mmCIF file of C-alpha atoms in Angstrom:
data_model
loop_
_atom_site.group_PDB
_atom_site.id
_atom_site.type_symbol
_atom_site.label_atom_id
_atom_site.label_comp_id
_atom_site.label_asym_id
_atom_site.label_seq_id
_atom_site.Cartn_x
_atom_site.Cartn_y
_atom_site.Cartn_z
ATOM 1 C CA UNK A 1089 -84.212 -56.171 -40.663
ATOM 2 C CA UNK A 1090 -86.189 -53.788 -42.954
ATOM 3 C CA UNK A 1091 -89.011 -52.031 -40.602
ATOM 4 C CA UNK A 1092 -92.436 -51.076 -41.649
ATOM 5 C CA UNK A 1093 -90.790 -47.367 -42.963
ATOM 6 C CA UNK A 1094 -88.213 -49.320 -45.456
ATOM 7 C CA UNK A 1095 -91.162 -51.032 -47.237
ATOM 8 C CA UNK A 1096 -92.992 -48.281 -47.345
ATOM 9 C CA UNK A 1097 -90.086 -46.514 -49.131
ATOM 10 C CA UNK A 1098 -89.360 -49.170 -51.270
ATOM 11 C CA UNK A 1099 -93.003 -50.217 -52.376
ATOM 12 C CA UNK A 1100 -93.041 -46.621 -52.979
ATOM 13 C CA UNK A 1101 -90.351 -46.727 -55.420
ATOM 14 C CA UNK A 1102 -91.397 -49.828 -57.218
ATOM 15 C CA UNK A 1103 -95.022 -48.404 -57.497
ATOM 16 C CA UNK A 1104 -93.658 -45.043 -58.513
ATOM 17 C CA UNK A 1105 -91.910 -47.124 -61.356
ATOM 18 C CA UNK A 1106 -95.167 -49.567 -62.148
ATOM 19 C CA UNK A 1107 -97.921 -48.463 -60.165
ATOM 20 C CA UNK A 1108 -99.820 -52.106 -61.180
ATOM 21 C CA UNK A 1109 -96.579 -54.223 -59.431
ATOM 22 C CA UNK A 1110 -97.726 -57.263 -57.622
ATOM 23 C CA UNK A 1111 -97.299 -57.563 -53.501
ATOM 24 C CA UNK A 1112 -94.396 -60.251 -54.551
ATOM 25 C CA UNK A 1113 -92.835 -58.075 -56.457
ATOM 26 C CA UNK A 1114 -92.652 -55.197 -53.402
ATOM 27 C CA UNK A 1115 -91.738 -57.695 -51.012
ATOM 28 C CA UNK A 1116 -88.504 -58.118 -53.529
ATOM 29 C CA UNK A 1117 -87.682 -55.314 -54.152
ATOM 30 C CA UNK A 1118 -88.244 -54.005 -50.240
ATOM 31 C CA UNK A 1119 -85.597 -57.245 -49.666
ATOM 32 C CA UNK A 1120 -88.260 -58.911 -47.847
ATOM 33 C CA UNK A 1121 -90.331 -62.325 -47.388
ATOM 34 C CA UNK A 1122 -94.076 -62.279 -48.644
ATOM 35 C CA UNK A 1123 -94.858 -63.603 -45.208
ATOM 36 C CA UNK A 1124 -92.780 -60.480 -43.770
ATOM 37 C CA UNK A 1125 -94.343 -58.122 -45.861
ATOM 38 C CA UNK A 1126 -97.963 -59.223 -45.147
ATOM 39 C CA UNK A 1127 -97.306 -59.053 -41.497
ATOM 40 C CA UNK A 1128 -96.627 -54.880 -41.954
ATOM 41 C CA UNK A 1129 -99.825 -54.707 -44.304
ATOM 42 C CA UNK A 1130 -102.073 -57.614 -44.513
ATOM 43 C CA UNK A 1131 -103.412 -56.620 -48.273
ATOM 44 C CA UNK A 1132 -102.452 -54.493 -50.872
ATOM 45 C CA UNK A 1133 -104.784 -52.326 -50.565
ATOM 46 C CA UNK A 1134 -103.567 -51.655 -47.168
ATOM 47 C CA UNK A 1135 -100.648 -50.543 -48.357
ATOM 48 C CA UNK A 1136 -102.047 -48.317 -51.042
ATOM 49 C CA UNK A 1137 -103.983 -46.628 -48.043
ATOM 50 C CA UNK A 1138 -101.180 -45.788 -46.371
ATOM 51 C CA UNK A 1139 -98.869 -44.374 -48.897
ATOM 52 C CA UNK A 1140 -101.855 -42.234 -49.873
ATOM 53 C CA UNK A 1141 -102.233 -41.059 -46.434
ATOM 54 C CA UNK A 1142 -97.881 -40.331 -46.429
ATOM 55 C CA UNK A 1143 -99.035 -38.559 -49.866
ATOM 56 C CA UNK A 1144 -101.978 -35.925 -48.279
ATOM 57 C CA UNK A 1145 -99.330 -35.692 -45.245
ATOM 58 C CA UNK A 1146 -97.140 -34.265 -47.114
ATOM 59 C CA UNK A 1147 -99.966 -32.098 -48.986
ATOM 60 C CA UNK A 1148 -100.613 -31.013 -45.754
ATOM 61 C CA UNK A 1149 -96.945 -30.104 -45.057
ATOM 62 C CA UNK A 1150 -97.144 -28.067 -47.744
ATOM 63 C CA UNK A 1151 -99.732 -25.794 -47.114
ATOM 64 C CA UNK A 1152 -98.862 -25.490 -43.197
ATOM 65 C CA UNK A 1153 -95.009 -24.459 -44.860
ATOM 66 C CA UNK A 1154 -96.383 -21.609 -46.724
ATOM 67 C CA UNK A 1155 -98.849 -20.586 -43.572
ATOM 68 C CA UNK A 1156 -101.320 -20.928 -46.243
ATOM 69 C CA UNK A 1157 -103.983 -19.310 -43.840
ATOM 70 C CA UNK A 1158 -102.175 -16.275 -42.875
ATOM 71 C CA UNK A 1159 -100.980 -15.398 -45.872
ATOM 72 C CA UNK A 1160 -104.974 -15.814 -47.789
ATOM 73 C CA UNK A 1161 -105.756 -13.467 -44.375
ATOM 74 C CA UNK A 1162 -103.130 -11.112 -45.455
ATOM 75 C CA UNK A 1163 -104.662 -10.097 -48.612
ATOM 76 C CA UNK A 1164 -101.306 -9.039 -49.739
ATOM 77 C CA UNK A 1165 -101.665 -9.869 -53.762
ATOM 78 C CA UNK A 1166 -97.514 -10.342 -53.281
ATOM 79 C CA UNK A 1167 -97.098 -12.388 -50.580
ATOM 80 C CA UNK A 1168 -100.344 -14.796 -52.303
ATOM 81 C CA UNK A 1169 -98.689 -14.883 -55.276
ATOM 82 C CA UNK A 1170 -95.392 -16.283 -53.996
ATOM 83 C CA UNK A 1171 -97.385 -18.633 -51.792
ATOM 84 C CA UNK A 1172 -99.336 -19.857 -55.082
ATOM 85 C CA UNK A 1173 -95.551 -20.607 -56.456
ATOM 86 C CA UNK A 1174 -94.231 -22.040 -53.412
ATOM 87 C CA UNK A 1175 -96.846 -24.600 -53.416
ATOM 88 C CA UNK A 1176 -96.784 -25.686 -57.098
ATOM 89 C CA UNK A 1177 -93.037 -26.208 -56.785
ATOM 90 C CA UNK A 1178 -93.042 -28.015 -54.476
ATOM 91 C CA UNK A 1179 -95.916 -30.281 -54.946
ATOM 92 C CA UNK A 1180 -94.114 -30.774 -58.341
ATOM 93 C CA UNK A 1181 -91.108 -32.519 -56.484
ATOM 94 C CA UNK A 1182 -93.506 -34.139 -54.501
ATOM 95 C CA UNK A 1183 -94.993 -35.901 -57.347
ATOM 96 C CA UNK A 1184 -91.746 -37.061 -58.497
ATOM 97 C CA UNK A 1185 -91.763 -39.458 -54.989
ATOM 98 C CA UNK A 1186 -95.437 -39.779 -54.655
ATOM 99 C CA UNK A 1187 -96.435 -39.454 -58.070
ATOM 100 C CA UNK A 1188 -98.550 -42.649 -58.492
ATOM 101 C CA UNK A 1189 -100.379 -41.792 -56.028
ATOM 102 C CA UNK A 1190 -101.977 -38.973 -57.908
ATOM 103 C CA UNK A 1191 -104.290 -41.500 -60.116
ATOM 104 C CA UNK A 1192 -104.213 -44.319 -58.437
ATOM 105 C CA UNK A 1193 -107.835 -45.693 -58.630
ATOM 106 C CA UNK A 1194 -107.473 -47.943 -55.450
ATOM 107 C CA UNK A 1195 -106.326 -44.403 -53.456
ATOM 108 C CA UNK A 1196 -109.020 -41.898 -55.351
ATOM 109 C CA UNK A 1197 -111.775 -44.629 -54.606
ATOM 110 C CA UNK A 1198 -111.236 -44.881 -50.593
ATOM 111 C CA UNK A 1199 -113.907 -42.892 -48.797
ATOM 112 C CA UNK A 1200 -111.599 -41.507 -45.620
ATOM 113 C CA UNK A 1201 -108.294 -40.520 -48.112
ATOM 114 C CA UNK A 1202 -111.591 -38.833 -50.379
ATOM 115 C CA UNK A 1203 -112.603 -36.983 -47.225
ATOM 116 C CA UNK A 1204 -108.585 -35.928 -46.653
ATOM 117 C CA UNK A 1205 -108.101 -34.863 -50.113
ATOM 118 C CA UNK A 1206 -111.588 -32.653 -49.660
ATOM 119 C CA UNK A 1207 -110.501 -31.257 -46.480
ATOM 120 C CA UNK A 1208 -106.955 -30.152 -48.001
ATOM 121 C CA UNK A 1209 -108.785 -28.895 -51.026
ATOM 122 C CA UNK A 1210 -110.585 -27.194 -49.226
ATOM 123 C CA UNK A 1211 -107.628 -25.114 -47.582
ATOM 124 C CA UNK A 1212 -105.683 -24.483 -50.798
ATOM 125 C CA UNK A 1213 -109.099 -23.121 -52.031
ATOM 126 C CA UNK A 1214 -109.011 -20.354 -49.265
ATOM 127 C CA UNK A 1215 -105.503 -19.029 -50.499
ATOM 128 C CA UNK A 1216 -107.137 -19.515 -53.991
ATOM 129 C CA UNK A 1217 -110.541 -17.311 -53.394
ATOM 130 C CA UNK A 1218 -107.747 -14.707 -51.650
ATOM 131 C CA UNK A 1219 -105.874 -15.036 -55.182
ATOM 132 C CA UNK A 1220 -109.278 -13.907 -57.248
ATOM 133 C CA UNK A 1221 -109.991 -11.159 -54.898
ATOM 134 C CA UNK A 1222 -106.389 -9.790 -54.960
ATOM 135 C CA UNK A 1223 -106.223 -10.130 -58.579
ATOM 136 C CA UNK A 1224 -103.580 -12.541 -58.503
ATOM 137 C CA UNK A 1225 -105.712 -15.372 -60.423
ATOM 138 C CA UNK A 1226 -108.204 -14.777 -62.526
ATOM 139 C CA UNK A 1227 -111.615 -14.045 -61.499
ATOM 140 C CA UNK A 1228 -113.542 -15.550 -63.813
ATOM 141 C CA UNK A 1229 -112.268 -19.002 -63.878
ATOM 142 C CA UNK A 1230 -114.540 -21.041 -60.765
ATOM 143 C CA UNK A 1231 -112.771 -21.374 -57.646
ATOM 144 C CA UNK A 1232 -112.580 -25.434 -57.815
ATOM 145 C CA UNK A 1233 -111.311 -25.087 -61.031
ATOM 146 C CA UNK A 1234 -107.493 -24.159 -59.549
ATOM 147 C CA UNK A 1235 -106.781 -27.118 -57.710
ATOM 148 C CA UNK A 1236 -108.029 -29.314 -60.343
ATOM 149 C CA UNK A 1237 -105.758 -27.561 -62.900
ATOM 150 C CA UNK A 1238 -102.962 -27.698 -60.919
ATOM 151 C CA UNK A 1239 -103.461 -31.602 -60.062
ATOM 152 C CA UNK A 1240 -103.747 -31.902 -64.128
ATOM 153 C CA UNK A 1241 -100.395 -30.354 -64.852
ATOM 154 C CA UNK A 1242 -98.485 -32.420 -61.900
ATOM 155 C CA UNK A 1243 -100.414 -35.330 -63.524
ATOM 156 C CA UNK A 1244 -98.386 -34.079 -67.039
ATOM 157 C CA UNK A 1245 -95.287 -33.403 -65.550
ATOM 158 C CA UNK A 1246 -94.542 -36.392 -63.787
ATOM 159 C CA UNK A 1247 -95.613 -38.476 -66.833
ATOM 160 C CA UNK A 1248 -93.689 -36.500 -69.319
ATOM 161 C CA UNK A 1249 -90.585 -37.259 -67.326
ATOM 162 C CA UNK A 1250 -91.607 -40.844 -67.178
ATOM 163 C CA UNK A 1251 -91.842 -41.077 -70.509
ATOM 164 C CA UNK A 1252 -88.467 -38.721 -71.094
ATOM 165 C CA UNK A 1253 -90.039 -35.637 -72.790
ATOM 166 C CA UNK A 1254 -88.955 -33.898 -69.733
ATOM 167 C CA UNK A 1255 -86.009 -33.273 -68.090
ATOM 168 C CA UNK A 1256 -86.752 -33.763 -64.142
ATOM 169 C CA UNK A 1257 -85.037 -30.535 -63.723
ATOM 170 C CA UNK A 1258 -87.458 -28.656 -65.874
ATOM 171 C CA UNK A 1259 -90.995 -29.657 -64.544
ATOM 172 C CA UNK A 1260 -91.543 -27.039 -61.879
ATOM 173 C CA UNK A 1261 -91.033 -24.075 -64.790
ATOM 174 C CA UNK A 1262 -93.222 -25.776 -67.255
ATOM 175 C CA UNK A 1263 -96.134 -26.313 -64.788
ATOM 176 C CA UNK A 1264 -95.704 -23.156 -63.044
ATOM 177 C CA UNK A 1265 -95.071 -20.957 -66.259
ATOM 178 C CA UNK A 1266 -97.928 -22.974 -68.552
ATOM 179 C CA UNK A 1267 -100.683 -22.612 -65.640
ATOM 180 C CA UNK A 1268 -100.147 -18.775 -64.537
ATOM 181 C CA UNK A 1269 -99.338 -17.591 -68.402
ATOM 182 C CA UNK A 1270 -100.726 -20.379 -70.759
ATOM 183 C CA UNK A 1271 -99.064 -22.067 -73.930
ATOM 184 C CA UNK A 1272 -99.698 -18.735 -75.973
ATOM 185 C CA UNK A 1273 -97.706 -15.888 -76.042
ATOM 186 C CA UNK A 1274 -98.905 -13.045 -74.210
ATOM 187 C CA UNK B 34 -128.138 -61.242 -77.161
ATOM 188 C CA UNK B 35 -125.718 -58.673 -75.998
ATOM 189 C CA UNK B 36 -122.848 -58.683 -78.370
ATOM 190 C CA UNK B 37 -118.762 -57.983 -78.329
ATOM 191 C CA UNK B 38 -119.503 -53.724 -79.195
ATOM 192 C CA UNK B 39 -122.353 -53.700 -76.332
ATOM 193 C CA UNK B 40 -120.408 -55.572 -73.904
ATOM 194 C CA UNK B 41 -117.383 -52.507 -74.575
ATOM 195 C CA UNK B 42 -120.049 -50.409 -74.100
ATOM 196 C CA UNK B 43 -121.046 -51.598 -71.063
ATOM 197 C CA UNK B 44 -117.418 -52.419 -69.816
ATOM 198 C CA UNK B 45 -116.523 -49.162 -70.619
ATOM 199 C CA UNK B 46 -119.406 -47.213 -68.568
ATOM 200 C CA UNK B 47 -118.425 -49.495 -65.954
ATOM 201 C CA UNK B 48 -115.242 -48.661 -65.777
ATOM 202 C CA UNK B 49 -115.333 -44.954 -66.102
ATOM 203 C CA UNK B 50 -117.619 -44.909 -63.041
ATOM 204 C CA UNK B 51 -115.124 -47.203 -61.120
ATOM 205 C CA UNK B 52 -111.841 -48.041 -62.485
ATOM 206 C CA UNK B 53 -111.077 -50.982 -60.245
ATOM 207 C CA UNK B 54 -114.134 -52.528 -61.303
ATOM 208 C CA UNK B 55 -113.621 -56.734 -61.408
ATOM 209 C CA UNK B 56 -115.370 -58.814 -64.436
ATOM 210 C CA UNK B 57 -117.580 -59.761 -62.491
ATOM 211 C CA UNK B 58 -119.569 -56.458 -61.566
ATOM 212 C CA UNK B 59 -118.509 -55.653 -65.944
ATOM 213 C CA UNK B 60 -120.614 -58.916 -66.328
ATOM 214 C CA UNK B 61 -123.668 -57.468 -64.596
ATOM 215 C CA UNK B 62 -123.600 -54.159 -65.727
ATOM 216 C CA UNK B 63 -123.709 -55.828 -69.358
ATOM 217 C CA UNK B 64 -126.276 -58.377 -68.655
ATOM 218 C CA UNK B 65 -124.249 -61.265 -69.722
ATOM 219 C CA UNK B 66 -122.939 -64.178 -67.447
ATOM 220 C CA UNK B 67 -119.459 -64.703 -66.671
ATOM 221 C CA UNK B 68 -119.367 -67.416 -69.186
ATOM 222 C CA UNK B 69 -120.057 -65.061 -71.846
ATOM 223 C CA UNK B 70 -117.945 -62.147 -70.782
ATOM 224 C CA UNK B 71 -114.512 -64.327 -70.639
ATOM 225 C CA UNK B 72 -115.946 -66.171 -74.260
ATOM 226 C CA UNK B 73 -115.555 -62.197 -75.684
ATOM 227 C CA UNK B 74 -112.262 -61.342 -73.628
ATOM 228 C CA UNK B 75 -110.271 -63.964 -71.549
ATOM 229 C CA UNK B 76 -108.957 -61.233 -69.140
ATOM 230 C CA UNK B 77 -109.665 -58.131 -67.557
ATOM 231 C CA UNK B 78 -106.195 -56.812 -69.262
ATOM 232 C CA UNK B 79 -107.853 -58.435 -72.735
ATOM 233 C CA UNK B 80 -110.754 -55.871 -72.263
ATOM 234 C CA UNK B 81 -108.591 -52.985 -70.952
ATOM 235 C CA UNK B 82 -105.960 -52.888 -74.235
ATOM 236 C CA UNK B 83 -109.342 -53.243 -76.350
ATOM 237 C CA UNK B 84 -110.828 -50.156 -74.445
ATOM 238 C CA UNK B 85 -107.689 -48.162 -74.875
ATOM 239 C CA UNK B 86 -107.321 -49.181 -78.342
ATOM 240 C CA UNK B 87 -110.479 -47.516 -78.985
ATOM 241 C CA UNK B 88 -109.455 -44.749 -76.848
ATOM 242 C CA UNK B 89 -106.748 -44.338 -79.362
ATOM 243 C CA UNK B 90 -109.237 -45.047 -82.626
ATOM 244 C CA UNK B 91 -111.006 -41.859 -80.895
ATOM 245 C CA UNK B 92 -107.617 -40.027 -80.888
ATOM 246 C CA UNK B 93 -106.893 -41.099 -84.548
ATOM 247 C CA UNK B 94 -110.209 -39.743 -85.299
ATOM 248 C CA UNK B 95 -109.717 -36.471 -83.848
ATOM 249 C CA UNK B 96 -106.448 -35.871 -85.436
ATOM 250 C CA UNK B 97 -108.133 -36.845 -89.518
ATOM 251 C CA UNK B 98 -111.278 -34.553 -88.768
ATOM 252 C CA UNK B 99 -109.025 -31.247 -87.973
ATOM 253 C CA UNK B 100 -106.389 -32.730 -91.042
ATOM 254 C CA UNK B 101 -103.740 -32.226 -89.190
ATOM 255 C CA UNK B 102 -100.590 -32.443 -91.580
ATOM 256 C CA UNK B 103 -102.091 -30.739 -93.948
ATOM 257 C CA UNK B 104 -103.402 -27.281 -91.580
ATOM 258 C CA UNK B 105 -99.478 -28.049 -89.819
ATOM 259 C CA UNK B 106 -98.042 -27.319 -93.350
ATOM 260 C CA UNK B 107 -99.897 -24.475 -94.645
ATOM 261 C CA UNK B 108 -98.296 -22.555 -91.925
ATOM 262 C CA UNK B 109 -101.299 -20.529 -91.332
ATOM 263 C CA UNK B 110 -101.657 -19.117 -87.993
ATOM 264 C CA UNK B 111 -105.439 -18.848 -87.987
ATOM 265 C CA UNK B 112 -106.002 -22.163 -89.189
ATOM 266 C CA UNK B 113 -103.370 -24.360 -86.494
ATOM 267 C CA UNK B 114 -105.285 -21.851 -83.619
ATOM 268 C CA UNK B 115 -108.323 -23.156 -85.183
ATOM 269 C CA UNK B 116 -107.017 -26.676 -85.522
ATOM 270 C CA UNK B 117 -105.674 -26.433 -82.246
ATOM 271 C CA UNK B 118 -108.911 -25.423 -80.579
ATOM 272 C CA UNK B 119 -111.370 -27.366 -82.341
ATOM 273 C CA UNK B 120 -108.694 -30.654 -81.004
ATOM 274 C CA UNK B 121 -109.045 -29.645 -77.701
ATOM 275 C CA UNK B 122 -112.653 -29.410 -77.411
ATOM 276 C CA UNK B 123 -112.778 -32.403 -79.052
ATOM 277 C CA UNK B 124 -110.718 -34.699 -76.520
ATOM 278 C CA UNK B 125 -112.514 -32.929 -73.587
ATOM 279 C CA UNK B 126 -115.576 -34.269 -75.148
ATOM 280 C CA UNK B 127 -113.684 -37.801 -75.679
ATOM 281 C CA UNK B 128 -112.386 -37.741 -72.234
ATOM 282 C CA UNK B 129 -116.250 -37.846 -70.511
ATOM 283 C CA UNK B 130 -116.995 -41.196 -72.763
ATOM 284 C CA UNK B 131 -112.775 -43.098 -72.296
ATOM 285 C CA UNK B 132 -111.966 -40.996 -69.002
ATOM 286 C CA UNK B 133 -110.622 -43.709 -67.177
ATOM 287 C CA UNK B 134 -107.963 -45.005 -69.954
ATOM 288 C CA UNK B 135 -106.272 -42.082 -69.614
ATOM 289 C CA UNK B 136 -104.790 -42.750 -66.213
ATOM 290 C CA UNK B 137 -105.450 -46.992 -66.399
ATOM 291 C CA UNK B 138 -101.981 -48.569 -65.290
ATOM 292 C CA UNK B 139 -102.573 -51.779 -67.314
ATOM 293 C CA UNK B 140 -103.582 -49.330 -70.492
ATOM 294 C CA UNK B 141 -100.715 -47.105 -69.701
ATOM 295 C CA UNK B 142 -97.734 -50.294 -69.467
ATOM 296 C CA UNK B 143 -99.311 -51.654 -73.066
ATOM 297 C CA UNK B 144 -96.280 -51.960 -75.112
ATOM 298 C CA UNK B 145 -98.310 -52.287 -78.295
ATOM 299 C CA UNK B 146 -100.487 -48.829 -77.186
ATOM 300 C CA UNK B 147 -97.780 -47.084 -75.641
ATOM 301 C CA UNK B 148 -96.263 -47.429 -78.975
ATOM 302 C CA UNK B 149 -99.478 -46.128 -80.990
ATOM 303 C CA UNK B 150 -99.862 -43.511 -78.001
ATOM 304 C CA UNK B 151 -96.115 -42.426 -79.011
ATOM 305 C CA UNK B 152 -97.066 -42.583 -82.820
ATOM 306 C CA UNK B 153 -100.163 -40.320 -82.505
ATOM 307 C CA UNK B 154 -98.044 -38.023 -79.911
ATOM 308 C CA UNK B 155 -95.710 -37.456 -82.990
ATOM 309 C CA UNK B 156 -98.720 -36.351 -85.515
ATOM 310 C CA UNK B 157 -100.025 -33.898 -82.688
ATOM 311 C CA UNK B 158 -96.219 -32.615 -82.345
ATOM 312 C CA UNK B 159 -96.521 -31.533 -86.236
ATOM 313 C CA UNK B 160 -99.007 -29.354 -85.340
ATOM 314 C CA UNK B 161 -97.446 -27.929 -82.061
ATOM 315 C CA UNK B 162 -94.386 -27.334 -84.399
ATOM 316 C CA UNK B 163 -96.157 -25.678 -86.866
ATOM 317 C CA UNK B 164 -97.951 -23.574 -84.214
ATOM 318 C CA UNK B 165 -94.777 -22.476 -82.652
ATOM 319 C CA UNK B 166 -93.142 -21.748 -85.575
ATOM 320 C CA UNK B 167 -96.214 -19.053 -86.326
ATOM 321 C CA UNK B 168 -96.693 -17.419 -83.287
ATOM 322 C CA UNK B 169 -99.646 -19.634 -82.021
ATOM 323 C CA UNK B 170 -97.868 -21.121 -79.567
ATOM 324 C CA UNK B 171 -94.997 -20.104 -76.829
ATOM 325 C CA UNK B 172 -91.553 -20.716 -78.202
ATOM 326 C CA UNK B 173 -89.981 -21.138 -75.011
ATOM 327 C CA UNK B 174 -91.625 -24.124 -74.266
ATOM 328 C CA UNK B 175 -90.461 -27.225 -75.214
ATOM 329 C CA UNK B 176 -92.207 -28.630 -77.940
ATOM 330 C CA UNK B 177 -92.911 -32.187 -76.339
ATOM 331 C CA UNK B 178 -94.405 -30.447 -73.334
ATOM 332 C CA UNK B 179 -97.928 -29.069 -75.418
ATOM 333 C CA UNK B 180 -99.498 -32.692 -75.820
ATOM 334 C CA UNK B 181 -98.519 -33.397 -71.931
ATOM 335 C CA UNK B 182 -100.300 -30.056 -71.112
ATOM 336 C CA UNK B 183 -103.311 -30.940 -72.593
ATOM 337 C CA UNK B 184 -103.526 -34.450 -71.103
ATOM 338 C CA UNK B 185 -102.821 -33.211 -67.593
ATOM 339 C CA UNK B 186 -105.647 -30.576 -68.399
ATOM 340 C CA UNK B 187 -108.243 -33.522 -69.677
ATOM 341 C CA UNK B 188 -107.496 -35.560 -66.485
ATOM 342 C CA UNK B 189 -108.246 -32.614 -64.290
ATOM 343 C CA UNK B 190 -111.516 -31.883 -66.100
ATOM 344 C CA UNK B 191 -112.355 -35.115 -66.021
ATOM 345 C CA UNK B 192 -111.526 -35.674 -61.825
ATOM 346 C CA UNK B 193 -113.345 -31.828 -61.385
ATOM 347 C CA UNK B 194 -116.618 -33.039 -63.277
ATOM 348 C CA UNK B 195 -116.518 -36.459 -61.545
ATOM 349 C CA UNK B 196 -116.089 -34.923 -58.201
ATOM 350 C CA UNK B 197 -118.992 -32.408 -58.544
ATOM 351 C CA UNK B 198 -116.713 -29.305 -58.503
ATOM 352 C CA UNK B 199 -117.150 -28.557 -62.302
ATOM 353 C CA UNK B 200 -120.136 -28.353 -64.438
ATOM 354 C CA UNK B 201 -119.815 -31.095 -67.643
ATOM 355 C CA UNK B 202 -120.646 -28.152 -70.024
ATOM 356 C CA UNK B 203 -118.076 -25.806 -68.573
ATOM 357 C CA UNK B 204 -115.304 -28.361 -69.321
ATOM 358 C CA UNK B 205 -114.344 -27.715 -72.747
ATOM 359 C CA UNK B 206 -113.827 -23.950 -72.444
ATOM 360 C CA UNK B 207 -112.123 -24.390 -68.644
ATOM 361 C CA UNK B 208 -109.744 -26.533 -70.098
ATOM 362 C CA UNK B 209 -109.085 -24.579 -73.496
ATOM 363 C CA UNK B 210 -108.718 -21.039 -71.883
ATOM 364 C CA UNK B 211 -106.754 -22.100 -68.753
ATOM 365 C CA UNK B 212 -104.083 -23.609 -71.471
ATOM 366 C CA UNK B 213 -104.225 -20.826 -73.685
ATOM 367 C CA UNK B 214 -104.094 -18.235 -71.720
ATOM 368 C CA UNK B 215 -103.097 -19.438 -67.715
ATOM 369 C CA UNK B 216 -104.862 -18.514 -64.738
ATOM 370 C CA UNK B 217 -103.418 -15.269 -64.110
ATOM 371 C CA UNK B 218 -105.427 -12.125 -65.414
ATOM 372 C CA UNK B 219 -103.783 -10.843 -68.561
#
């Protein structure tokens, strides 16, 4: 029997693959009834919820992996700057398995995931405000403005490999090199 | 009477606001009945692929007013920087009025758009060809990665005005320096 954590992976997938598939096509491709699969979530939008909520978890995994606290404390423009590439790596595999997530209006419109997102923002912009003062980012770019830029590129990334203009392989160097150096040679 | 262009319009406001939107709350916001709305489109996917066929119109546009081909073959580095930025500038501009087409699944899974999306990709990859080839833009990157770039950069600016976080008139140049030039001090 496939338990709530199979359908969750496997709606994931499908969603991942056409984030507008129906709740009879999840329940198929999770190997489950429709009546099975609206006894784990009872709409889709239930669902949706909660693999945004697996998606800021693992936001939140992130940042408490790179001590994302500490290291803004530190003030060290080194140890920032390696956090700062840590993190886009490795929200750019993330978006390969949570990557519809990232625009998904039914996800960006629910208050308490909005909240979430805010509160995690909110975090990465401390290591980001330690980046301007250290010198690592630039200091006349507004502090909101990082996040936002990095959500942008992981928004390109995972749709250029969608679409095959991208090798999966290659994503984390083009997001990392194109937002710390730009498209123009220096 | 409202007619087909002011229910668009209206449907397209709508929408930008609140992507999930039903017909029914489009109806209201254009003042027409529910009747009328489905006379004009006979689905919500009917009015999507005609909002993201203008989105694309809009693209079109863009790409004539800067000439592309022809600044792509003269091989002139000041002109495909100029080209380059005035394009930019221009789709950050674009991206406030058809924001929400630009991360719509049912806009996204159009065969018929994806196709036109692919064909204008192609005339924007001229330029980035042309801009490489001249020193405008990195070498090492893969061509195909550029138009990505900038989408992932108009769906931040978009999310970081909508949010609050980013002042409407500071869009254009947030978008066109971070891509030019990264977020690291040079």
């Amino acid at each position: 029997m496939a338990d709530r954590n199979d359908v969750l992976g496997a709606a994931q997938r499908v969603l991942n693959a056409d984030p507008g598939a129906s709740m009879t096509v999840v329940a198929e491709a999770a190997g489950v009834s429709r009546a099975t699969l609206n006894r784990h979530f009872d709409s889709r939008e239930t669902l949706l919820v909660e693999l945004g909520t697996r998606s800021l978890d693992q936001w939140a995994q992130r940042l408490d992996a790179v001590d994302v606290e500490a290291v803004a404390a530190s003030g060290d423009a080194a140890r920032i700057r390696a956090a700062l590439e840590d993190l886009v790596l490795g929200y750019v595999d993330d978006s390969d398995a949570f990557g519809f997530a990232l625009t998904d209006h039914v996800i960006l419109a629910n208050a308490a995931l909005e909240e979430r997102t805010q509160a995690l923002a909110d975090r990465e912009a401390v290591l980001f405000a330690a980046a301007q003062a250290s010198g690592v980012l630039r200091a006349d770019l507004p502090l909101r403005w990082f996040g936002h830029a990095i959500y942008g590129l992981l928004v390109a990334a995972r749709e250029a490999v969608r679409i095959g203009d991208v090798a999966r392989r290659d994503a984390g160097h083009l997001v990392l090199s194109s937002l710390l150096a730009g498209v123009v040679p220096s």
